[in-house]
Coordinates of N, CA and C in Angstrom, one line a residue:
M1 N 89.3 82.0 90.1 CA 88.4 82.1 88.7 C 89.3 81.7 87.8
Q2 N 88.8 81.5 86.8 CA 89.3 80.4 85.6 C 88.5 81.4 84.0
V3 N 89.8 81.9 83.5 CA 89.4 82.0 82.2 C 89.6 81.9 81.1
S4 N 88.4 81.5 79.9 CA 89.5 80.6 78.3 C 89.0 81.8 77.3
T5 N 90.1 81.3 76.9 CA 90.7 81.5 75.5 C 90.1 83.1 75.7
E6 N 91.0 84.0 76.0 CA 90.2 85.6 75.6 C 91.3 86.5 75.1
P7 N 90.5 87.2 74.0 CA 91.3 87.4 72.8 C 92.4 88.5 74.0
A8 N 93.4 88.5 73.7 CA 94.4 89.7 74.1 C 96.3 89.3 73.7
Y9 N 96.9 90.9 74.1 CA 97.9 91.3 74.0 C 99.1 90.9 74.8
I10 N 100.1 90.9 75.0 CA 101.4 91.0 75.6 C 101.8 92.4 75.6
L11 N 101.6 92.9 76.7 CA 102.2 94.6 76.6 C 104.2 94.3 76.9
H12 N 104.5 93.4 78.2 CA 106.0 93.6 78.5 C 105.7 92.1 79.2
K13 N 107.2 91.4 79.4 CA 106.7 90.4 79.7 C 108.0 90.0 80.6
R14 N 108.8 89.7 81.4 CA 110.2 89.9 82.4 C 110.1 88.2 82.6
P15 N 111.3 87.9 83.3 CA 112.3 86.5 83.5 C 111.1 86.4 84.5
Y16 N 111.2 85.0 85.3 CA 111.5 85.2 87.1 C 111.5 83.7 86.8
R17 N 112.4 83.6 87.9 CA 112.9 82.5 88.2 C 114.0 82.1 87.1
E18 N 114.0 80.9 86.8 CA 115.3 80.0 86.6 C 114.4 79.8 85.2
T19 N 112.9 79.6 84.4 CA 112.4 79.3 83.2 C 110.5 79.6 82.5
S20 N 110.3 80.8 84.4 CA 109.0 81.1 84.6 C 109.4 82.8 83.7
Q21 N 108.1 83.4 83.7 CA 107.9 85.2 83.5 C 106.8 85.8 83.4
I22 N 107.2 86.3 83.9 CA 105.9 87.4 84.5 C 106.3 88.4 83.3
L23 N 103.9 87.8 82.5 CA 103.5 88.6 81.4 C 102.3 89.6 81.9
E24 N 103.0 91.1 81.5 CA 101.4 92.3 82.0 C 100.4 92.2 80.1
V25 N 100.0 91.7 80.1 CA 98.9 91.8 79.4 C 97.4 92.3 79.4
F26 N 97.2 92.5 77.7 CA 96.0 93.6 77.9 C 94.8 92.8 76.5
C27 N 94.0 92.6 77.7 CA 92.2 91.7 77.4 C 91.3 92.4 77.6
R28 N 90.5 92.1 75.9 CA 89.6 92.4 75.5 C 88.5 92.5 76.8
N29 N 88.7 92.0 77.8 CA 87.7 91.6 78.5 C 87.5 92.1 79.9
H30 N 89.4 92.1 80.8 CA 89.2 92.4 82.2 C 91.1 93.2 81.5
G31 N 90.6 93.6 80.7 CA 91.4 95.2 81.4 C 93.1 94.3 81.4
R32 N 93.3 95.1 81.9 CA 95.2 95.3 82.0 C 95.8 94.3 82.9
L33 N 96.2 93.6 83.1 CA 96.1 92.6 84.3 C 97.7 91.1 84.7
P34 N 98.7 91.1 84.8 CA 99.3 90.1 85.5 C 99.5 89.0 85.0
L35 N 99.9 88.0 85.0 CA 100.0 86.8 84.6 C 100.9 85.7 84.8
M36 N 101.1 85.0 85.8 CA 103.1 84.0 86.0 C 102.7 83.1 84.5
S37 N 103.4 83.2 83.5 CA 104.3 82.1 82.9 C 104.9 80.8 82.9
K38 N 104.0 79.8 83.6 CA 105.0 78.7 84.4 C 105.6 77.5 83.6
G39 N 107.2 78.2 83.3 CA 108.0 76.8 83.0 C 108.1 77.8 81.3
S40 N 107.9 78.3 80.9 CA 107.8 78.5 79.3 C 108.8 79.3 78.6
R41 N 109.8 79.8 79.5 CA 111.1 79.9 78.9 C 111.8 78.8 78.9
G42 N 111.5 77.6 79.2 CA 112.2 76.3 79.6 C 112.0 76.2 78.3
P43 N 113.5 75.7 77.8 CA 113.6 74.4 76.7 C 112.9 73.5 75.7
R44 N 111.7 72.8 77.1 CA 110.6 72.6 76.4 C 109.7 72.7 76.0
S45 N 109.9 74.5 76.5 CA 108.0 75.3 76.8 C 107.9 75.2 75.3
R46 N 106.3 74.5 74.8 CA 105.9 74.4 73.5 C 105.3 76.4 74.0
S47 N 104.5 76.8 74.2 CA 104.4 78.3 74.5 C 105.4 78.9 74.6
G48 N 106.9 79.2 74.9 CA 107.0 80.4 75.2 C 107.5 81.6 73.8
G49 N 107.3 80.4 73.0 CA 107.6 81.3 71.1 C 106.5 81.7 71.3
L50 N 105.0 81.8 71.6 CA 104.2 82.0 70.5 C 103.8 83.4 71.8
L51 N 104.6 83.6 73.0 CA 104.6 84.6 73.9 C 105.5 85.4 73.5
Q52 N 105.0 86.5 72.7 CA 105.0 87.3 72.0 C 104.2 89.1 71.8
P53 N 105.0 90.1 72.0 CA 104.1 90.8 71.8 C 103.8 91.7 70.3
F54 N 102.4 92.4 70.1 CA 102.1 92.9 69.2 C 101.2 91.0 67.9
R55 N 101.4 89.8 68.7 CA 100.4 89.2 68.3 C 99.7 89.4 68.7
P56 N 98.4 89.0 67.9 CA 96.6 88.5 68.4 C 96.7 87.1 68.8
L57 N 96.5 86.7 70.8 CA 96.7 85.9 70.8 C 95.4 85.4 72.0
L58 N 95.3 84.4 72.1 CA 93.7 84.1 73.3 C 94.6 82.4 74.3
L59 N 94.0 83.6 75.3 CA 94.7 83.4 76.8 C 93.5 82.5 77.8
S60 N 94.7 81.5 78.4 CA 93.7 81.2 79.8 C 94.2 80.8 80.5
W61 N 93.5 81.5 81.5 CA 94.4 81.5 83.3 C 93.6 81.0 83.9
Y62 N 94.0 80.7 85.0 CA 93.3 80.3 86.0 C 93.9 80.5 87.7
G63 N 92.9 80.7 89.5 CA 93.7 81.4 90.3 C 93.8 82.7 90.5
R64 N 93.3 83.3 91.7 CA 93.0 83.8 92.1 C 93.7 85.5 92.7
G65 N 93.9 85.9 93.8 CA 94.7 86.9 94.0 C 94.9 88.1 92.9
E66 N 96.4 88.5 93.1 CA 97.1 89.6 91.8 C 97.3 89.3 91.4
M67 N 97.9 87.4 91.1 CA 98.9 87.8 89.6 C 97.8 85.9 89.7
P68 N 97.3 85.4 88.8 CA 97.0 84.3 88.1 C 98.0 84.1 87.2
S69 N 97.2 82.2 86.9 CA 98.4 81.8 86.1 C 98.1 81.1 85.2
L70 N 98.9 81.3 83.7 CA 97.9 81.2 82.4 C 98.5 79.4 81.9
R71 N 97.0 79.3 82.1 CA 97.2 77.5 81.5 C 97.1 77.5 80.1
T72 N 96.7 78.4 78.8 CA 97.4 77.8 77.9 C 97.5 79.6 77.1
V73 N 98.1 79.2 75.9 CA 97.4 79.9 75.1 C 97.6 79.5 73.6
D74 N 97.4 80.4 72.9 CA 97.1 80.0 71.2 C 97.1 80.6 70.4
I75 N 97.5 80.9 69.1 CA 97.7 82.0 68.7 C 95.6 82.2 67.5
A76 N 95.7 83.6 67.9 CA 94.1 84.6 67.2 C 94.1 83.9 65.8
D77 N 92.6 83.8 65.6 CA 92.8 82.9 63.6 C 92.6 84.5 63.0
V78 N 94.1 85.3 63.0 CA 94.4 86.7 62.0 C 95.8 86.3 62.2
R79 N 96.0 86.5 60.9 CA 97.9 86.8 60.4 C 97.7 88.3 61.5
P80 N 99.3 88.2 62.4 CA 99.9 88.9 63.4 C 100.7 90.1 61.9
P81 N 100.5 91.3 63.3 CA 101.2 92.5 62.2 C 102.4 92.4 61.4
E82 N 102.7 92.9 60.7 CA 104.6 92.9 60.3 C 104.9 94.1 60.5
L83 N 105.1 94.2 62.2 CA 106.4 95.7 62.6 C 107.9 95.2 62.4
S84 N 108.0 96.5 61.8 CA 110.0 96.7 61.8 C 110.2 98.0 61.6
G85 N 111.1 97.9 62.0 CA 111.5 99.4 61.5 C 111.1 100.7 62.8
K86 N 110.3 101.7 62.8 CA 110.0 102.5 63.0 C 108.7 102.5 62.9
A87 N 107.8 101.3 62.6 CA 106.5 100.8 62.7 C 107.0 100.5 63.4
M88 N 107.4 99.7 64.1 CA 108.0 99.0 65.5 C 108.4 99.4 66.9
L89 N 108.7 100.2 66.4 CA 108.9 101.6 67.9 C 108.0 102.8 67.7
S90 N 106.8 102.4 66.8 CA 106.0 103.2 67.4 C 105.2 102.3 68.1
A91 N 104.5 100.3 68.0 CA 103.9 99.5 68.4 C 104.4 99.2 69.8
M92 N 106.5 99.8 70.4 CA 106.3 100.1 71.0 C 105.9 101.0 72.3
Y93 N 105.7 102.4 71.9 CA 105.8 103.2 72.1 C 103.6 103.0 72.8
L94 N 103.0 102.6 72.0 CA 101.5 102.4 72.0 C 101.8 101.3 73.3
N95 N 103.0 100.2 73.6 CA 103.4 99.2 74.5 C 102.9 100.3 75.9
E96 N 103.5 100.6 76.7 CA 104.4 101.7 76.8 C 103.2 102.8 77.6
L97 N 102.6 103.4 76.3 CA 101.7 104.3 77.5 C 100.6 103.5 77.5
L98 N 100.4 102.1 77.2 CA 99.1 101.3 77.8 C 99.8 100.8 78.8
M99 N 100.8 100.6 79.4 CA 101.5 100.2 80.5 C 101.3 101.1 81.7
I100 N 102.1 102.3 81.5 CA 101.6 103.4 83.0 C 100.3 103.9 82.7
L101 N 99.5 104.1 81.9 CA 98.1 104.8 82.2 C 97.2 104.5 82.3
L102 N 97.2 103.0 82.0 CA 95.8 101.7 81.9 C 96.1 101.5 83.9
H103 N 94.5 100.9 84.5 CA 94.7 100.8 85.8 C 94.2 99.3 85.7
R104 N 94.7 98.6 86.3 CA 95.1 97.2 86.4 C 92.9 96.5 86.5
C105 N 93.2 96.0 85.5 CA 91.6 94.8 85.6 C 90.3 95.9 85.3
D106 N 90.7 97.2 85.1 CA 90.0 98.0 83.9 C 89.9 98.0 82.8
V107 N 88.4 98.0 82.9 CA 87.6 97.2 81.1 C 88.0 97.9 80.4
H108 N 88.7 98.1 79.4 CA 88.4 98.6 77.7 C 88.4 98.1 77.0
E109 N 86.8 97.6 76.1 CA 87.4 97.1 74.8 C 86.8 97.8 73.8
V110 N 86.4 99.1 73.8 CA 87.2 100.2 73.4 C 88.1 100.0 73.1
L111 N 88.4 100.4 73.4 CA 90.5 100.5 73.3 C 91.6 99.5 72.9
F112 N 90.8 98.6 73.4 CA 91.5 97.1 72.8 C 91.2 96.7 71.4
A113 N 90.0 97.1 71.0 CA 89.7 97.4 69.6 C 90.9 99.0 68.4
E114 N 91.0 99.5 69.8 CA 91.3 100.5 68.4 C 92.8 100.5 69.0
Y115 N 93.4 99.6 69.2 CA 95.1 99.6 69.8 C 94.4 97.9 68.6
H116 N 94.3 97.3 68.7 CA 94.2 96.0 67.5 C 94.3 96.2 66.2
E117 N 93.7 97.2 65.4 CA 94.0 98.2 64.4 C 94.7 99.0 64.0
T118 N 95.1 99.4 65.1 CA 96.1 100.4 65.0 C 97.4 99.9 64.9
L119 N 98.0 98.8 65.3 CA 98.9 97.7 65.0 C 99.0 97.7 63.6
Y120 N 97.9 97.4 63.3 CA 97.7 97.0 61.8 C 97.9 97.9 60.6
A121 N 97.2 99.2 61.3 CA 97.3 100.4 61.1 C 99.1 101.1 60.7
L122 N 99.7 100.2 61.1 CA 101.2 100.8 61.4 C 102.4 100.2 59.8
T123 N 101.6 99.1 60.1 CA 102.0 98.5 58.8 C 101.8 99.1 57.5
R124 N 101.0 99.4 56.9 CA 100.4 99.6 56.0 C 100.9 102.0 56.0
A125 N 100.8 102.6 56.9 CA 100.2 103.3 56.6 C 101.8 104.2 56.6
P126 N 101.4 105.8 55.2 CA 102.0 106.3 54.6 C 103.1 107.2 55.4
V127 N 102.1 107.9 56.5 CA 102.6 108.7 58.1 C 102.5 108.1 59.3
L128 N 103.7 108.0 59.6 CA 102.8 107.1 61.0 C 102.2 107.9 62.2
E129 N 103.2 109.1 61.7 CA 102.5 109.8 63.3 C 100.9 109.8 62.9
V130 N 100.1 110.0 62.0 CA 99.4 110.3 62.0 C 98.0 109.0 62.6
V131 N 98.7 107.9 62.8 CA 98.4 106.7 63.3 C 97.8 106.6 64.6
L132 N 99.6 107.5 65.1 CA 99.9 107.4 66.4 C 99.0 108.6 67.5
R133 N 98.7 110.2 66.7 CA 98.4 110.9 67.3 C 97.0 110.1 66.9
H134 N 96.6 109.5 66.1 CA 95.1 108.9 66.6 C 94.6 108.2 67.3
F135 N 95.3 107.2 67.5 CA 95.7 106.3 69.2 C 95.6 107.0 70.0
E136 N 96.5 108.2 70.2 CA 96.6 108.8 71.6 C 95.6 109.5 71.8
K137 N 94.3 109.8 71.1 CA 93.8 110.8 71.3 C 92.3 109.9 71.3
K138 N 92.3 109.1 71.3 CA 91.1 107.9 71.3 C 91.9 107.6 72.6
L139 N 93.1 107.3 73.1 CA 93.4 106.7 74.8 C 93.5 107.5 75.3
L140 N 92.8 108.2 75.3 CA 92.6 109.9 75.9 C 91.1 109.7 76.4
E141 N 90.1 109.5 74.9 CA 89.1 109.9 75.5 C 88.4 108.4 76.5
Q142 N 89.3 106.9 76.0 CA 88.4 105.9 76.8 C 89.2 106.2 78.2
L143 N 89.9 107.1 79.0 CA 90.3 106.8 80.1 C 89.6 108.9 80.4
G144 N 89.5 109.5 79.9 CA 88.3 110.0 80.0 C 88.6 111.3 80.7
F145 N 89.9 110.9 79.7 CA 90.7 112.8 79.1 C 90.7 113.0 78.1
G146 N 89.6 113.4 77.2 CA 89.4 113.5 76.1 C 89.6 115.2 76.1
L147 N 90.2 115.6 74.9 CA 90.8 116.7 74.5 C 89.7 118.1 74.3
N148 N 90.0 118.9 74.3 CA 88.8 120.4 74.3 C 89.0 120.7 72.3
L149 N 89.1 120.6 72.0 CA 89.4 120.7 69.6 C 88.3 121.1 69.0
A150 N 87.9 122.3 70.2 CA 86.1 122.7 69.0 C 86.1 124.2 69.2
C151 N 86.3 124.7 70.7 CA 86.0 125.7 71.3 C 87.4 126.1 72.4
D152 N 87.1 127.6 71.9 CA 87.8 128.5 73.2 C 87.3 127.8 74.3
A153 N 88.4 127.4 75.5 CA 88.0 127.4 76.6 C 87.8 128.9 77.7
D154 N 88.3 129.7 77.0 CA 88.1 130.7 78.0 C 86.8 131.8 77.1
S155 N 86.4 132.0 76.1 CA 84.9 132.9 75.4 C 84.5 131.8 75.1
G156 N 84.6 130.5 74.9 CA 83.6 129.3 74.6 C 82.9 129.4 73.0
E157 N 83.4 129.9 72.5 CA 83.1 131.0 70.9 C 84.3 129.2 70.0
A158 N 83.3 129.2 68.8 CA 83.9 127.9 68.3 C 85.4 128.4 67.3
L159 N 86.6 127.6 67.5 CA 87.3 127.4 67.5 C 87.3 128.6 65.5
R160 N 88.5 129.0 65.2 CA 88.4 129.1 63.6 C 90.0 129.1 63.7
P161 N 89.8 128.6 61.7 CA 90.7 127.3 61.9 C 92.3 129.2 61.3
D162 N 91.2 130.4 61.2 CA 92.8 131.2 61.1 C 92.6 132.3 62.1
R163 N 92.7 131.6 63.5 CA 93.5 131.9 64.9 C 94.2 131.1 65.1
Y164 N 94.8 131.2 66.1 CA 96.1 130.8 67.0 C 95.5 130.5 68.6
Y165 N 95.9 129.4 69.0 CA 95.6 129.3 70.6 C 97.0 127.8 71.1
A166 N 96.9 128.7 71.7 CA 98.2 127.9 73.0 C 97.2 126.8 73.6
Y167 N 97.4 125.7 73.9 CA 96.3 125.0 74.6 C 97.0 125.1 76.3
H168 N 96.2 124.5 76.9 CA 96.4 124.6 78.0 C 96.2 123.6 79.0
F169 N 96.8 122.9 79.9 CA 96.1 121.1 80.2 C 95.2 120.6 80.7
E170 N 94.8 121.4 81.7 CA 93.7 121.6 81.9 C 92.5 122.3 82.4
H171 N 92.8 122.9 81.3 CA 91.4 124.0 80.3 C 91.3 123.9 79.1
G172 N 92.3 123.7 78.4 CA 91.9 123.7 77.3 C 92.4 124.4 76.0
P173 N 92.2 125.1 74.6 CA 92.9 125.6 73.8 C 92.0 127.6 74.3
V174 N 93.1 128.0 74.1 CA 92.6 130.0 75.0 C 93.8 130.4 73.4
Q175 N 92.5 131.8 72.6 CA 93.5 133.0 71.4 C 94.4 133.0 72.4
C176 N 95.7 133.9 71.1 CA 96.9 134.6 71.9 C 97.4 134.8 70.1
R177 N 98.6 134.8 70.2 CA 99.0 135.3 69.9 C 100.1 134.1 68.7
P178 N 100.0 134.1 67.5 CA 100.8 132.9 67.0 C 102.3 133.5 67.3
D179 N 103.2 134.3 67.9 CA 104.3 133.9 68.5 C 104.9 133.7 69.3
Q180 N 103.6 134.0 70.3 CA 103.3 133.9 72.1 C 104.6 132.6 72.9
Q181 N 104.7 133.2 73.5 CA 106.4 132.2 73.9 C 105.8 131.3 75.6
G182 N 105.2 130.4 75.8 CA 105.9 129.8 77.2 C 105.6 128.3 77.1
P183 N 105.1 127.4 77.9 CA 105.3 126.1 78.2 C 104.3 125.5 77.3
N184 N 103.0 126.8 76.8 CA 101.9 125.6 75.9 C 101.9 125.9 74.5
P185 N 101.5 124.7 74.2 CA 101.7 124.4 72.6 C 101.5 125.7 72.5
V186 N 102.0 126.4 71.1 CA 100.6 127.0 70.7 C 100.2 126.8 68.6
L187 N 99.1 126.6 68.3 CA 99.0 125.8 67.2 C 97.6 126.6 66.7
S188 N 97.4 125.9 65.4 CA 96.5 127.3 64.6 C 94.9 126.6 65.0
G189 N 94.2 127.5 64.7 CA 92.6 127.0 64.7 C 92.8 125.7 64.1
H190 N 93.3 125.7 62.4 CA 93.4 124.9 61.4 C 93.6 123.6 61.6
S191 N 95.1 123.5 62.6 CA 95.5 122.0 62.9 C 94.2 121.4 63.8
L192 N 93.8 122.4 65.1 CA 93.3 121.6 66.0 C 91.6 121.2 65.6
L193 N 90.7 122.4 64.7 CA 90.1 121.3 63.6 C 90.6 120.5 62.7
A194 N 91.8 119.9 62.5 CA 91.8 119.1 61.1 C 91.6 118.0 62.0
F195 N 92.6 117.5 63.6 CA 92.4 116.8 64.2 C 91.5 116.5 65.0
D196 N 90.8 116.8 65.2 CA 89.6 116.6 66.2 C 88.6 116.1 64.8
A197 N 88.5 116.2 63.4 CA 87.8 116.2 62.2 C 88.5 114.4 61.9
G198 N 89.7 114.1 62.0 CA 90.4 113.5 62.0 C 91.0 113.5 60.5
Q199 N 91.7 114.4 60.1 CA 91.8 114.8 58.4 C 93.3 115.3 58.9
L200 N 94.3 114.9 59.8 CA 95.4 115.6 59.5 C 96.0 115.3 57.6
E201 N 96.7 116.4 57.6 CA 97.0 115.9 56.1 C 98.1 116.8 56.1
S202 N 98.4 118.3 56.0 CA 99.1 119.1 55.7 C 100.2 118.7 56.9
A203 N 102.0 119.0 56.6 CA 103.5 118.5 57.3 C 103.1 119.5 58.5
D204 N 102.4 120.9 58.7 CA 102.3 121.6 58.8 C 101.3 121.8 60.4
N205 N 100.1 120.6 59.7 CA 98.9 120.4 61.0 C 99.6 119.5 61.4
I206 N 100.1 118.4 61.3 CA 101.1 116.8 61.6 C 102.3 117.4 63.2
A207 N 103.1 118.1 62.1 CA 103.8 119.1 63.4 C 103.6 119.1 64.7
E208 N 102.3 119.9 64.7 CA 102.0 121.3 65.1 C 101.4 120.2 66.3
V209 N 100.1 119.3 65.7 CA 99.6 117.7 66.5 C 100.5 117.6 67.8
K210 N 101.5 116.5 66.6 CA 102.9 116.7 67.5 C 103.0 117.2 68.9
K211 N 103.6 118.4 68.4 CA 104.2 119.4 70.2 C 102.9 119.2 70.8
L212 N 101.4 119.5 70.6 CA 100.5 119.6 71.5 C 100.1 117.9 72.1
M213 N 100.4 116.9 71.8 CA 99.9 115.3 71.8 C 101.4 115.2 72.8
R214 N 102.6 116.1 72.9 CA 103.7 115.3 73.3 C 103.6 116.4 74.9
Y215 N 103.0 117.5 74.5 CA 102.8 118.3 75.4 C 101.8 117.6 76.3
V216 N 100.8 116.9 76.4 CA 99.8 116.4 76.9 C 100.3 115.2 77.9
I217 N 100.5 114.7 76.3 CA 101.1 113.1 77.4 C 101.6 113.5 78.4
N218 N 103.0 114.0 77.9 CA 104.1 114.1 78.9 C 103.1 114.6 81.0
S219 N 102.3 115.7 80.7 CA 101.5 116.2 81.3 C 100.5 115.2 82.2
H220 N 100.3 114.0 81.2 CA 99.5 112.6 82.5 C 100.8 111.6 83.0
L221 N 102.1 111.6 81.8 CA 103.3 110.8 82.8 C 103.8 111.3 83.6
G222 N 103.3 112.7 84.0 CA 104.9 113.0 84.9 C 106.4 113.4 85.0
P223 N 106.5 112.4 85.7 CA 108.7 111.9 85.6 C 109.0 111.0 85.0
R224 N 107.8 110.3 84.8 CA 108.0 109.1 84.3 C 108.6 109.4 82.7
K225 N 110.1 108.3 82.4 CA 109.8 108.8 81.0 C 109.9 107.1 79.6
L226 N 109.8 107.8 78.9 CA 109.3 106.5 78.1 C 110.6 106.2 77.4
K227 N 110.6 104.6 77.5 CA 112.0 104.3 76.5 C 112.3 104.4 75.4
S228 N 110.8 104.3 74.5 CA 111.0 103.7 73.1 C 111.2 105.1 73.0
R229 N 110.7 106.2 73.5 CA 110.6 107.6 72.9 C 112.5 107.8 72.8
E230 N 113.4 107.5 73.2 CA 114.8 107.6 73.7 C 115.8 106.3 72.1
L231 N 115.2 105.5 72.0 CA 115.3 104.9 70.8 C 114.6 105.0 69.3
F232 N 113.8 106.1 69.3 CA 113.0 106.8 68.1 C 114.3 108.0 68.3
R233 N 114.8 108.7 69.1 CA 116.4 109.9 69.1 C 117.4 109.3 68.6
A234 N 117.9 107.6 69.0 CA 119.2 107.4 68.7 C 119.5 106.4 67.1
P235 N 120.8 107.3 67.0 CA 120.7 107.1 65.4 C 120.9 105.7 65.0
A236 N 120.4 106.2 64.4 CA 120.5 104.3 63.6 C 122.1 103.6 63.0
K237 N 122.3 102.5 63.6 CA 123.0 101.6 63.2 C 123.5 102.0 61.8
K238 N 125.1 101.9 62.2 CA 125.7 101.9 60.3 C 125.7 100.2 60.0
A239 N 125.0 99.9 59.0 CA 125.6 98.6 58.0 C 126.9 98.0 57.9

């Protein structure tokens, strides 16, 4: 099989032997897949410097089996996002989610476009948390795990902004007391409805929805840990 000039991003890469590397890429029309990049770590390689995460690329490859070989790499006709600091850590978090939650070779054109837009949104967003929550929600929707953010899972009634709900992973929001204790995050109906409408604005809404999505994402990850979260928690080094 041969594929030419496929829009793609590198999610992860690791060295292989002396001068090669194995790439995990996310492609618009081929989903997530591994590619063998022969000689790209060598001193005379012209492509090694281009093979970086968060850079929009056009990849061509050939071969059958579980790991095709990269033929050429070109820069897409768009300026790469300028990521640094927390925006860079946020982008690393997105890559980890895709590496873990996407099955290889499952095509997700909508999600690819969402990922592309999210990388650029991270460079200009005043509140990164809002961008991350939006991507997490879209990711789960595209994987068939969309959240119930509209009605009480027990009664079927529409959520009310003045009430509180405990969110159950495989069930959805269920009305409860605002001080209810337990493993299920408790949120106001106002926060759930704001998230559903894509209108997270207040600090309370953002904090409650972060708690919700941490719970939901962790439920999907199981025992697997995200290194990017550890980097977020690590204290900044003094200059």
